[in-house]
């Protein structure tokens, strides 16, 4: 049975996180240490110290890693509340790419890998990045992976290649690297970022700005990696990356839903207060309809998220469904932000408002974790390959 009847404890979880973010994190939104390339390391540490004190750091993880072992549905509540400020997920240590990387380590790491990397990540002592996309190579089509890990004997490999759009590469201690091993195929390696040959080429100027460390082009000039650093299994990199992708897509949706709720609240407040042509702005039908359309998109997004979270909680992989949800939510939330900007007039595009910053974030979200078109293409392929009639019960 599909049941979204949350217990009082689950409802409290939402309000606990939301109160924490409103009271302790929102005031930092004017802090100059929130730069165009995300919150600085110093700001990140300060925010995480507050979350630690409040008992909210990495709450999604199992108790062995200091969390509360939240279900996917409970994560939907907590992550939406955290996303009320673009700095909230960083404070709670549930921001990408660390959150997705922690999930992958939890699912695929051996005990030693978890002890070395997952524990310090969960405590916020280190950061990580995920190195997959390449200039001219892997991107929408991961089959174009060009970075090679060549075996050099004694369980060692030499990696050559170039990556870009690597979020948080600067300052990260761990890189989860996707490279092709000859005769085996794509493989994930847990690569210390201070390994000789890892070179940060340049920080990329992008329109978004909520990820600590920004985004980097990274050269891998003969980096030595070891067999014991393989995450999962040799040649199984794509399969293990999929383990990360479905839940990671959904947690992005959860966090940005919280941001879109915040923007809608700001647009509503502006539409109530501002008077134009002799009446409150919101009473003009064109503005009221925009706010109503936002409500439709916000609720639809939340229901997409809850449904896929519910599937994941049942142990389903939900690849098709998380793909559907990613497109629907990324596009709906972008529409919400676009309308909020319009309702707020000049103020809507002024970066002094969090709405303008969120608008830029939501535009970027239509690209990462699979551009909308790539998801649509995969959805269409699955539909065309399916023979059974359409029914409410077919996957
Ligand atoms: C803010 C941000 C952060 C990122 N962080 C990371 C990171 O930490 N690590 C990492 O590895 N990567 C990261 N990326 C990269 C991201 O995963 C890629 O940008 C994304 O997969 C698209 O790949 P691409 O840029 O190579 O675009 P391309 O592969 O060149 O595709 C360009 C466009 O072509 C269209 N397209 C592609 N295939 C099809 C198709 N079959 N049918 C129809 N249209 C199609 C889509 O509209 C797509 O946007 C990040 C990107 C951004 C914007």
XYZ file of N, CA, C and O and ligand atoms in Angstrom, residues 96-97 101 128-142 144 163-169 176 178 204 206-209 211 214-216 244-245 252 360-361 363-378 381, ligand 1:
289
model
N 25.640 17.571 -2.472
C 26.405 16.879 -3.505
C 27.772 17.565 -3.622
O 27.870 18.762 -3.356
N 28.820 16.856 -4.003
C 28.840 15.437 -4.331
C 29.075 14.516 -3.121
O 28.998 13.308 -3.266
N 28.476 10.450 -2.831
C 29.689 9.637 -2.650
C 29.600 8.794 -1.382
O 30.028 7.638 -1.355
N 34.938 15.290 -0.723
C 35.243 14.370 -1.823
C 34.722 14.948 -3.140
O 33.953 15.907 -3.143
N 35.162 14.349 -4.245
C 34.594 14.728 -5.541
C 34.395 13.473 -6.373
O 34.873 12.389 -5.999
N 33.674 13.606 -7.474
C 33.360 12.472 -8.353
C 33.849 12.839 -9.749
O 33.391 13.832 -10.330
N 34.805 12.059 -10.279
C 35.456 12.451 -11.542
C 35.013 11.535 -12.675
O 35.551 10.436 -12.850
N 34.036 12.028 -13.434
C 33.515 11.221 -14.537
C 33.579 11.992 -15.858
O 34.119 11.512 -16.847
N 33.034 13.214 -15.876
C 32.875 13.957 -17.130
C 34.220 14.417 -17.692
O 35.121 14.795 -16.937
N 34.330 14.375 -19.033
C 35.602 14.715 -19.693
C 35.361 15.699 -20.832
O 34.330 15.607 -21.508
N 36.334 16.580 -21.082
C 36.206 17.438 -22.262
C 36.297 16.582 -23.525
O 37.303 15.892 -23.720
N 35.237 16.555 -24.305
C 35.236 15.763 -25.547
C 35.026 14.273 -25.337
O 34.990 13.509 -26.298
N 34.915 13.836 -24.093
C 34.746 12.405 -23.815
C 33.455 12.134 -23.075
O 32.388 12.613 -23.479
N 33.545 11.377 -21.966
C 32.342 11.003 -21.207
C 31.580 12.242 -20.759
O 32.176 13.229 -20.330
N 30.283 12.186 -20.902
C 29.371 13.269 -20.488
C 27.998 12.650 -20.533
O 27.745 11.647 -19.855
N 27.128 13.178 -21.423
C 25.819 12.534 -21.608
C 26.009 11.064 -21.963
O 25.243 10.213 -21.527
N 27.029 10.804 -22.752
C 27.297 9.431 -23.190
C 28.525 8.894 -22.445
O 29.669 9.142 -22.849
N 28.322 8.158 -21.347
C 29.466 7.670 -20.567
C 30.315 6.680 -21.355
O 31.475 6.444 -21.019
N 31.749 7.182 -23.945
C 32.879 7.885 -24.574
C 34.065 8.040 -23.615
O 35.025 8.741 -23.939
N 39.568 15.488 -16.874
C 38.170 15.578 -16.445
C 37.787 17.044 -16.355
O 38.653 17.904 -16.184
N 36.489 17.329 -16.455
C 36.073 18.712 -16.161
C 34.694 18.739 -15.538
O 34.030 17.718 -15.471
N 34.331 19.947 -15.055
C 33.108 20.130 -14.256
C 33.145 19.267 -12.994
O 32.128 18.731 -12.564
N 34.320 19.118 -12.418
C 34.457 18.271 -11.238
C 34.183 19.130 -9.993
O 35.015 19.936 -9.578
N 33.003 18.905 -9.457
C 32.534 19.730 -8.344
C 33.355 19.456 -7.090
O 33.546 18.303 -6.699
N 33.821 20.552 -6.505
C 34.521 20.452 -5.225
C 35.909 19.857 -5.305
O 36.466 19.458 -4.271
N 36.491 19.805 -6.523
C 37.808 19.156 -6.650
C 38.858 19.840 -5.776
O 39.678 19.172 -5.140
N 36.490 10.076 -6.363
C 36.023 8.794 -6.901
C 36.137 8.915 -8.416
O 35.439 9.696 -9.053
N 36.399 7.615 -12.340
C 35.971 6.627 -13.344
C 37.038 6.585 -14.439
O 37.327 7.608 -15.068
N 36.370 26.514 -13.151
C 35.467 26.922 -14.225
C 34.442 27.936 -13.695
O 33.921 27.778 -12.590
N 30.987 29.164 -13.632
C 29.659 28.662 -13.992
C 28.594 29.559 -13.364
O 28.895 30.361 -12.477
N 27.342 29.397 -13.810
C 26.299 30.293 -13.306
C 25.832 29.907 -11.901
O 25.292 30.732 -11.185
N 26.018 28.639 -11.521
C 25.596 28.224 -10.178
C 26.691 28.594 -9.180
O 27.788 28.971 -9.590
N 26.399 28.466 -7.880
C 27.420 28.868 -6.909
C 27.147 28.391 -5.489
O 27.338 29.148 -4.536
N 28.173 25.078 -4.394
C 28.977 23.901 -4.053
C 30.362 24.349 -3.612
O 31.068 25.024 -4.382
N 33.539 24.982 -5.936
C 33.169 25.253 -7.329
C 33.421 24.029 -8.200
O 33.380 22.891 -7.728
N 33.708 24.273 -9.475
C 33.878 23.175 -10.432
C 35.236 23.336 -11.129
O 35.611 24.445 -11.497
N 35.916 22.219 -11.357
C 37.300 22.261 -11.823
C 37.564 21.353 -13.016
O 36.973 20.277 -13.121
N 24.881 4.905 -7.445
C 24.937 6.253 -6.908
C 23.881 7.135 -7.564
O 23.285 7.985 -6.915
N 23.667 6.879 -8.873
C 22.898 7.840 -9.663
C 21.432 7.964 -9.271
O 20.943 9.084 -9.091
N 19.029 15.404 -5.090
C 19.103 16.741 -5.700
C 17.702 17.346 -5.782
O 17.492 18.519 -5.471
N 19.560 30.526 -10.805
C 20.765 30.058 -11.509
C 21.065 28.596 -11.172
O 21.459 27.813 -12.038
N 20.849 28.226 -9.919
C 21.064 26.825 -9.516
C 20.128 25.892 -10.278
O 20.534 24.833 -10.753
N 18.712 26.316 -13.098
C 19.040 26.190 -14.533
C 20.113 25.121 -14.731
O 20.030 24.281 -15.639
N 21.107 25.160 -13.840
C 22.196 24.176 -13.956
C 21.681 22.761 -13.679
O 22.157 21.788 -14.281
N 20.692 22.648 -12.804
C 20.191 21.316 -12.425
C 19.559 20.586 -13.617
O 19.459 19.365 -13.621
N 19.158 21.326 -14.644
C 18.601 20.641 -15.821
C 19.690 19.955 -16.655
O 19.401 19.238 -17.605
N 20.959 20.215 -16.297
C 22.083 19.611 -17.035
C 22.699 18.446 -16.257
O 22.916 17.366 -16.800
N 23.026 18.689 -14.967
C 23.780 17.615 -14.279
C 22.854 16.501 -13.782
O 21.652 16.670 -13.713
N 23.490 15.373 -13.473
C 22.761 14.126 -13.178
C 21.837 13.753 -14.326
O 20.724 13.264 -14.126
N 22.332 13.979 -15.527
C 21.602 13.618 -16.739
C 20.771 14.779 -17.249
O 19.794 15.164 -16.600
N 21.161 15.361 -18.425
C 20.319 16.420 -19.012
C 18.926 15.860 -19.321
O 18.775 14.658 -19.579
N 17.920 16.732 -19.294
C 16.524 16.302 -19.534
C 16.408 15.445 -20.791
O 15.710 14.427 -20.802
N 17.112 15.846 -21.849
C 16.959 15.151 -23.140
C 17.475 13.714 -23.060
O 16.918 12.808 -23.678
N 18.549 13.524 -22.305
C 19.119 12.182 -22.191
C 18.149 11.279 -21.427
O 17.932 10.120 -21.786
N 17.537 11.837 -20.379
C 16.524 11.059 -19.652
C 15.341 10.756 -20.566
O 14.850 9.631 -20.607
N 14.875 11.775 -21.321
C 13.716 11.554 -22.204
C 14.027 10.455 -23.226
O 13.199 9.609 -23.528
N 15.246 10.503 -23.732
C 15.692 9.543 -24.736
C 15.656 8.135 -24.142
O 15.147 7.193 -24.751
N 16.168 8.001 -22.897
C 16.179 6.685 -22.232
C 14.753 6.246 -21.893
O 14.412 5.061 -22.034
N 13.150 4.994 -25.049
C 13.662 3.667 -25.427
C 12.980 2.576 -24.631
O 12.586 1.544 -25.151
C 27.023 22.433 -12.162
C 27.555 21.160 -12.696
C 28.232 20.275 -11.851
C 28.758 19.088 -12.348
N 29.486 18.266 -11.510
C 30.072 17.152 -12.012
C 30.905 16.343 -11.177
O 31.102 16.612 -9.988
N 31.499 15.255 -11.723
C 31.324 14.908 -13.034
O 31.876 13.919 -13.451
N 30.545 15.682 -13.848
C 29.931 16.786 -13.375
N 29.158 17.594 -14.191
C 29.037 17.260 -15.601
C 27.680 16.754 -16.008
O 27.471 15.463 -15.511
C 27.624 16.827 -17.539
O 27.666 18.204 -17.897
C 26.387 16.172 -18.111
O 26.454 14.777 -17.967
C 26.280 16.476 -19.617
O 27.430 16.102 -20.278
P 28.216 17.145 -21.237
O 28.376 18.421 -20.494
O 29.393 16.464 -21.770
O 27.169 17.470 -22.400
P 27.061 16.718 -23.805
O 27.253 15.257 -23.621
O 27.948 17.405 -24.788
O 25.543 17.001 -24.186
C 25.111 18.328 -24.549
C 23.609 18.357 -24.691
O 23.224 17.467 -25.718
C 21.913 16.998 -25.478
N 21.911 15.526 -25.640
C 22.874 14.654 -25.284
N 22.503 13.387 -25.602
C 21.286 13.473 -26.180
C 20.367 12.524 -26.732
N 20.627 11.203 -26.719
N 19.211 12.984 -27.248
C 18.902 14.307 -27.246
N 19.727 15.251 -26.730
C 20.897 14.840 -26.206
C 21.538 17.426 -24.054
O 20.656 18.530 -24.121
C 22.854 17.878 -23.467
O 22.659 18.915 -22.491
C 28.600 18.770 -13.711
C 27.914 19.654 -14.550
C 27.403 20.831 -14.065
C 26.679 21.765 -15.001
